[in-house]
Short mmCIF file of C-alpha atoms in Angstrom, two decimals:
data_model
loop_
_atom_site.label_atom_id
_atom_site.label_comp_id
_atom_site.label_asym_id
_atom_site.label_seq_id
_atom_site.Cartn_x
_atom_site.Cartn_y
_atom_site.Cartn_z
CA MET A 1 2.36 -9.84 11.88
CA ILE A 2 0.54 -6.53 11.56
CA SER A 3 -2.94 -6.75 13.06
CA SER A 4 -6.07 -6.68 10.92
CA SER A 5 -6.55 -3.01 11.79
CA TRP A 6 -3.74 -2.22 9.35
CA ARG A 7 -4.98 -4.25 6.39
CA ARG A 8 -6.46 -1.03 4.99
CA ALA A 9 -3.01 0.55 4.88
CA CYS A 10 -2.34 -0.73 1.36
CA SER A 11 -5.78 0.06 0.00
CA SER A 12 -6.29 3.45 1.67
CA ALA A 13 -2.85 4.97 1.89
CA SER A 14 -1.12 3.83 -1.24
CA TRP A 15 -3.72 2.89 -3.80
CA GLU A 16 -6.09 4.32 -6.39
CA CYS A 17 -3.86 7.31 -7.15
CA ARG A 18 -3.24 6.71 -10.86
CA ASN A 19 -2.13 10.26 -11.58
CA HIS A 20 0.18 10.71 -8.59
CA TYR A 21 3.74 10.12 -9.80
CA THR A 22 6.49 9.65 -7.24
CA ARG A 23 10.18 8.87 -7.36
CA TYR A 24 9.54 5.51 -5.72
CA PRO A 25 6.43 3.44 -6.52
CA LEU A 26 3.73 4.31 -3.95
CA GLY A 27 6.01 7.08 -2.64
CA ILE A 28 7.66 4.70 -0.14
CA ALA A 29 11.45 4.91 -0.22
CA ALA A 30 12.18 2.15 2.31
CA VAL A 31 10.41 -0.35 4.57
CA TYR A 32 11.61 -1.55 7.99
CA PRO A 33 9.52 -4.41 9.43
CA GLU A 34 9.30 -4.68 13.22
CA LEU A 35 7.86 -7.28 15.57
CA ASP A 36 5.13 -4.88 16.70
CA GLY A 37 4.53 -2.98 13.48
CA ILE A 38 6.25 -1.38 10.53
CA VAL A 39 8.27 1.70 9.62
CA LEU A 40 7.75 3.38 6.25
CA ARG A 41 10.14 6.05 4.98
CA VAL A 42 8.13 8.36 2.77
CA GLU A 43 9.70 10.48 0.07
CA SER A 44 7.91 13.82 0.40
CA GLU A 45 5.60 16.05 2.41
CA GLU A 46 2.89 15.59 -0.23
CA ARG A 47 3.07 11.83 0.08
CA ALA A 48 3.03 12.00 3.89
CA ALA A 49 -0.08 14.20 3.81
CA GLU A 50 -1.85 11.79 1.47
CA ILE A 51 -1.11 8.78 3.68
CA LEU A 52 -2.27 10.59 6.82
CA PHE A 53 -5.38 11.92 5.06
CA ASN A 54 -6.48 8.42 4.07
CA LEU A 55 -5.60 6.66 7.33
CA LEU A 56 -6.70 9.05 10.10
CA PRO A 57 -10.43 8.53 10.87
CA THR A 58 -13.01 11.16 9.98
CA TYR A 59 -16.75 11.08 10.63
CA VAL A 60 -18.68 11.78 7.45
CA SER A 61 -22.29 10.75 8.10
CA ASP A 62 -24.37 8.52 10.36
CA HIS A 63 -22.23 5.47 11.23
CA GLU A 64 -19.86 6.25 8.36
CA VAL A 65 -16.18 6.68 9.23
CA HIS A 66 -13.43 7.04 6.67
CA GLY A 67 -9.95 5.85 7.55
CA VAL A 68 -9.00 3.40 10.30
CA PRO A 69 -11.31 3.67 13.35
CA GLY A 70 -9.40 4.35 16.56
CA LEU A 71 -6.20 5.38 14.78
CA ARG A 72 -4.30 8.29 16.34
CA ILE A 73 -0.95 10.05 16.09
CA THR A 74 0.51 8.93 19.41
CA ARG A 75 4.06 10.22 19.16
CA ARG A 76 6.13 12.76 17.25
CA ASP A 77 9.88 13.20 17.08
CA ARG A 78 12.41 15.06 14.94
CA THR A 79 12.00 12.88 11.83
CA ALA A 80 8.87 10.76 12.31
CA VAL A 81 5.32 10.39 13.54
CA GLU A 82 3.94 7.26 15.16
CA LEU A 83 0.38 6.01 14.68
CA ARG A 84 -1.51 3.40 16.70
CA VAL A 85 -5.05 2.14 16.97
CA LEU A 86 -6.01 2.99 20.55
CA GLY A 87 -5.88 -0.17 22.64
CA ALA A 88 -3.85 -2.13 20.06
CA PRO A 89 -0.17 -3.08 20.45
CA THR A 90 0.92 -2.58 16.83
CA ARG A 91 2.23 0.67 15.43
CA LEU A 92 3.00 2.41 12.16
CA ARG A 93 5.93 4.82 12.07
CA LEU A 94 6.18 7.22 9.17
CA THR A 95 9.65 8.66 8.85
CA GLY A 96 11.97 10.45 6.44
CA LEU A 97 10.96 14.10 6.97
CA PRO A 98 11.95 16.78 9.50
CA ALA A 99 9.43 17.76 12.18
CA THR A 100 8.47 20.99 10.38
CA LEU A 101 7.36 19.06 7.30
CA TRP A 102 5.34 16.63 9.41
CA ARG A 103 3.53 19.61 10.93
CA ASN A 104 2.96 20.93 7.42
CA ALA A 105 1.57 17.56 6.33
CA VAL A 106 -0.92 17.55 9.20
CA ALA A 107 -1.97 21.12 8.41
CA ARG A 108 -2.35 20.14 4.76
CA ILE A 109 -4.80 17.30 5.50
CA ILE A 110 -6.92 19.59 7.68
CA GLY A 111 -6.93 22.12 4.86
CA ASN A 112 -8.22 19.49 2.43
CA TRP A 113 -11.61 19.59 4.18
CA ILE A 114 -14.09 22.22 3.03
CA ASP A 115 -15.43 22.44 6.57
CA PRO A 116 -12.68 21.18 8.91
CA ASN A 117 -15.04 20.87 11.87
CA PRO A 118 -12.97 19.35 14.71
CA ARG A 119 -15.98 17.24 15.73
CA LEU A 120 -15.79 15.44 12.36
CA LEU A 121 -12.06 14.79 12.63
CA CYS A 122 -12.13 11.91 15.12
CA TRP A 123 -8.36 11.83 15.51
CA GLN A 124 -8.30 15.52 16.42
CA SER A 125 -11.44 15.85 18.53
CA SER A 126 -10.78 12.75 20.65
CA PRO A 127 -7.03 12.07 20.76
CA SER A 128 -7.10 9.54 23.62
CA ALA A 129 -10.41 7.68 23.16
CA TRP A 130 -12.59 6.19 20.43
CA THR A 131 -15.53 8.36 19.42
CA ASP A 132 -19.10 7.03 19.42
CA ALA A 133 -19.07 7.16 15.60
CA GLU A 134 -15.94 5.00 15.45
CA ARG A 135 -17.40 2.44 17.83
CA ALA A 136 -20.62 2.25 15.82
CA HIS A 137 -18.74 1.90 12.55
CA HIS A 138 -16.47 -0.80 13.95
CA ALA A 139 -19.41 -2.75 15.37
CA ARG A 140 -21.18 -2.65 12.03
CA TRP A 141 -18.30 -3.43 9.65
CA GLU A 142 -15.98 -5.50 11.85
CA ASP A 143 -18.53 -7.97 13.23
CA VAL A 144 -16.55 -11.19 13.83
CA ASP A 145 -19.62 -13.28 12.95
CA ASP A 146 -20.02 -11.64 9.54
CA GLU A 147 -18.89 -13.86 6.65
CA PHE A 148 -17.24 -11.00 4.74
CA THR A 149 -15.29 -9.97 7.84
CA GLN A 150 -14.13 -13.54 8.36
CA VAL A 151 -12.94 -13.82 4.75
CA GLN A 152 -11.02 -10.55 4.99
CA ARG A 153 -9.42 -11.47 8.31
CA ARG A 154 -8.28 -14.85 7.02
CA GLY A 155 -6.57 -13.11 4.13
CA ALA A 156 -5.28 -10.06 6.03
CA TRP A 157 -1.77 -11.56 6.09
CA LEU A 158 -1.41 -10.79 2.37
CA GLY A 159 -1.81 -7.02 2.72
CA SER A 160 0.48 -7.06 5.74
CA GLY A 161 3.13 -9.13 3.97
CA LEU A 162 2.94 -7.14 0.76
CA LEU A 163 3.31 -3.84 2.60
CA ARG A 164 6.44 -5.21 4.30
CA ARG A 165 7.88 -6.08 0.89
CA VAL A 166 6.70 -3.10 -1.12
CA ALA A 167 10.33 -2.01 -1.65
CA LEU A 168 10.60 -4.92 -4.09
CA LEU A 169 8.78 -2.69 -6.56
CA HIS A 170 11.84 -0.48 -6.91
CA THR A 171 14.73 -2.76 -5.89
CA VAL A 172 14.26 -5.80 -8.15
CA SER A 173 12.26 -4.44 -11.09
CA ASN A 174 11.84 -1.44 -13.36
CA THR A 175 8.50 -0.39 -11.87
CA PHE A 176 7.97 3.35 -12.07
CA PHE A 177 4.33 3.50 -10.98
CA ALA A 178 1.95 1.35 -8.94
CA ASP A 179 -1.52 1.41 -7.43
CA GLY A 180 -4.30 -1.08 -6.75
CA TYR A 181 -7.50 -1.99 -5.00
CA HIS A 182 -9.35 -4.77 -3.15
CA GLY A 183 -10.85 -7.37 -5.49
CA GLY A 184 -14.20 -9.10 -4.97
CA GLY A 185 -15.22 -12.71 -4.51
CA GLY A 186 -15.27 -15.12 -1.59
CA THR A 187 -11.50 -14.87 -1.05
CA ALA A 188 -9.52 -11.85 0.09
CA CYS A 189 -8.01 -10.41 -3.09
CA LEU A 190 -5.57 -7.59 -3.72
CA VAL A 191 -5.15 -6.27 -7.25
CA LEU A 192 -1.78 -4.60 -7.79
CA ARG A 193 -1.35 -2.60 -10.99
CA SER A 194 2.18 -1.64 -11.99
CA SER A 195 3.70 0.34 -14.85
CA HIS A 196 7.16 -0.61 -16.06
CA ALA A 197 9.71 1.39 -18.04
CA ARG A 198 10.10 -0.33 -21.39
CA GLY A 199 13.67 -1.36 -22.14
CA GLN A 200 14.96 -0.17 -18.76
CA GLY A 201 16.25 -3.00 -16.59
CA PRO A 202 14.46 -6.05 -15.11
CA GLY A 203 10.70 -6.42 -15.49
CA PRO A 204 7.78 -7.61 -13.31
CA LEU A 205 8.83 -11.28 -13.46
CA ASN A 206 11.40 -10.36 -10.82
CA ILE A 207 8.72 -9.14 -8.41
CA VAL A 208 6.85 -12.43 -8.68
CA ALA A 209 10.03 -14.48 -8.26
CA ALA A 210 10.94 -12.59 -5.09
CA LEU A 211 7.43 -12.77 -3.61
CA ALA A 212 7.27 -16.53 -4.22
CA HIS A 213 10.75 -17.27 -2.85
CA ARG A 214 10.68 -19.88 -0.09
CA ALA A 215 13.13 -18.14 2.22
CA PHE A 216 12.08 -14.48 2.26
CA GLY A 217 8.96 -14.31 0.14
CA LEU A 218 5.32 -14.97 1.02
CA PRO A 219 3.54 -18.37 1.14
CA LEU A 220 2.37 -17.85 -2.45
CA HIS A 221 2.54 -19.92 -5.61
CA LEU A 222 1.89 -18.85 -9.18
CA LYS A 223 -1.57 -20.04 -10.22
CA ARG A 224 -2.08 -18.33 -13.55
CA PHE A 225 -0.16 -16.27 -16.06
CA ARG A 226 -1.32 -14.23 -19.04
CA GLY A 227 0.91 -12.37 -21.50
CA ASP A 228 4.18 -12.73 -23.37
CA THR A 229 7.01 -14.47 -21.55
CA ASP A 230 9.54 -12.23 -23.32
CA GLU A 231 9.35 -8.92 -21.46
CA ARG A 232 11.55 -7.24 -24.05
CA LEU A 233 8.55 -7.22 -26.40
CA GLY A 234 6.77 -4.82 -24.08
CA GLY A 235 3.48 -6.70 -23.79
CA ASP A 236 1.16 -6.58 -20.78
CA GLN A 237 1.42 -9.38 -18.22
CA GLN A 238 -0.88 -10.73 -15.51
CA PHE A 239 0.34 -12.91 -12.64
CA VAL A 240 -2.20 -14.48 -10.27
CA LEU A 241 -0.71 -15.87 -7.06
CA GLY A 242 -2.45 -17.63 -4.18
CA ASP A 243 -1.73 -19.62 -1.04
CA HIS A 244 -2.40 -23.33 -0.61
CA GLY A 245 -4.99 -22.59 2.08
CA LYS A 246 -6.95 -20.50 -0.44
CA THR A 247 -7.27 -17.58 1.97
CA ALA A 248 -5.91 -14.83 -0.30
CA VAL A 249 -5.11 -13.97 -3.91
CA LEU A 250 -2.64 -11.46 -5.32
CA ASP A 251 -3.46 -10.30 -8.85
CA LEU A 252 -0.46 -8.46 -10.33
CA ARG A 253 -1.31 -6.65 -13.57
CA ALA A 254 1.84 -5.29 -15.18
CA GLU A 255 1.99 -2.94 -18.14
CA SER A 256 5.08 -1.92 -20.07
CA GLU A 257 4.54 1.69 -21.05
CA GLN A 258 5.89 5.18 -21.36
CA PRO A 259 5.30 7.75 -18.60
CA GLY A 260 2.18 9.88 -18.85
CA PRO A 261 2.20 13.57 -19.84
CA ARG A 262 1.64 14.67 -16.23
CA LEU A 263 5.03 13.32 -15.16
CA ASP A 264 7.61 16.09 -14.75
CA PRO A 265 10.70 15.45 -16.94
CA GLU A 266 13.08 16.00 -14.02
CA LEU A 267 11.18 13.50 -11.90
CA TRP A 268 11.27 11.01 -14.75
CA GLN A 269 15.06 11.33 -14.97
CA ALA A 270 15.29 10.79 -11.19
CA ILE A 271 13.18 7.63 -11.57
CA LEU A 272 15.41 6.33 -14.38
CA ARG A 273 18.53 6.89 -12.26
CA ARG A 274 17.21 4.72 -9.45
CA LEU A 275 16.01 1.80 -11.63
CA PRO A 276 18.03 -1.38 -10.86
CA GLU A 277 20.36 -2.85 -13.47
CA SER A 278 19.70 -6.44 -12.40
CA GLY A 279 16.76 -8.20 -10.77
CA PHE A 280 15.84 -11.46 -9.09
CA THR A 281 14.64 -14.46 -11.11
CA GLU A 282 15.60 -17.39 -8.86
CA GLY A 283 12.93 -20.11 -8.73
CA LEU A 284 10.67 -18.82 -11.50
CA SER A 285 11.62 -19.75 -15.07
CA LEU A 286 10.16 -18.75 -18.40
CA SER A 287 9.18 -22.36 -18.98
CA VAL A 288 7.00 -22.21 -15.84
CA LEU A 289 5.27 -19.11 -17.18
CA ALA A 290 4.83 -20.71 -20.60
CA GLY A 291 3.16 -23.73 -18.99
CA LEU A 292 0.74 -21.50 -17.06
CA GLY A 293 -0.02 -19.27 -20.03
CA ALA A 294 -2.79 -21.58 -21.22
CA ALA A 295 -4.24 -22.22 -17.74
#
């Protein structure tokens, strides 16, 4: 299990980028789970820079730190960089690019700052220790006695598990775009928004079936469904899944649509070529969806 320090990986690194089209949804070509962390193979230098920009901690104002406090690049090799929260055993390895492009990605994120003052870039100014700003931020927002923190920690397994299975978005369905955000309420909630190529292969039902599978899915069951059970009609669908312990909710909002005007035609053809011809529907029938449609 990835520690709670990484639960922001989905929300910060891969989400709320509605105009950023990639060959693979979220720009992640492959996922390799490990006992002490996770390996993500990213598809481009641009995507690598965006992930690093959102994860590496920066000090913005008094007690305000963006990114994951304590996170540092702890190792570099010919095709990957390794990130860890200082003092934590888990790691995130980003791979798929040669060393020169990783250096370019790091230079790119520094260049994104109007005033790249090294003192404000915690990961650069203090590579082997937490800064005072990071400690203050962590003490304020990660207080174990705080009710919100407790709720988020109980449901942190969902973000971890979903990140480990994010390749489902492009291996069992015709998803061509995805993003999302943290939902509100007294339960940890992730909202995943996905766009699907109309008339091109298996639809979002396959994602839900795989996520709810007893053997390799997550401890989730389908609680509510909205939309048309016939995906060929191209209607929007909403799947709400939760665990029996009521610690977390996954809200999948799927739209069948055409690509936006900002999507390069060559990239769109590359996306179409990698869409799967068949999906995964074991354990989740249309009759089940029909029964939940009125819930």
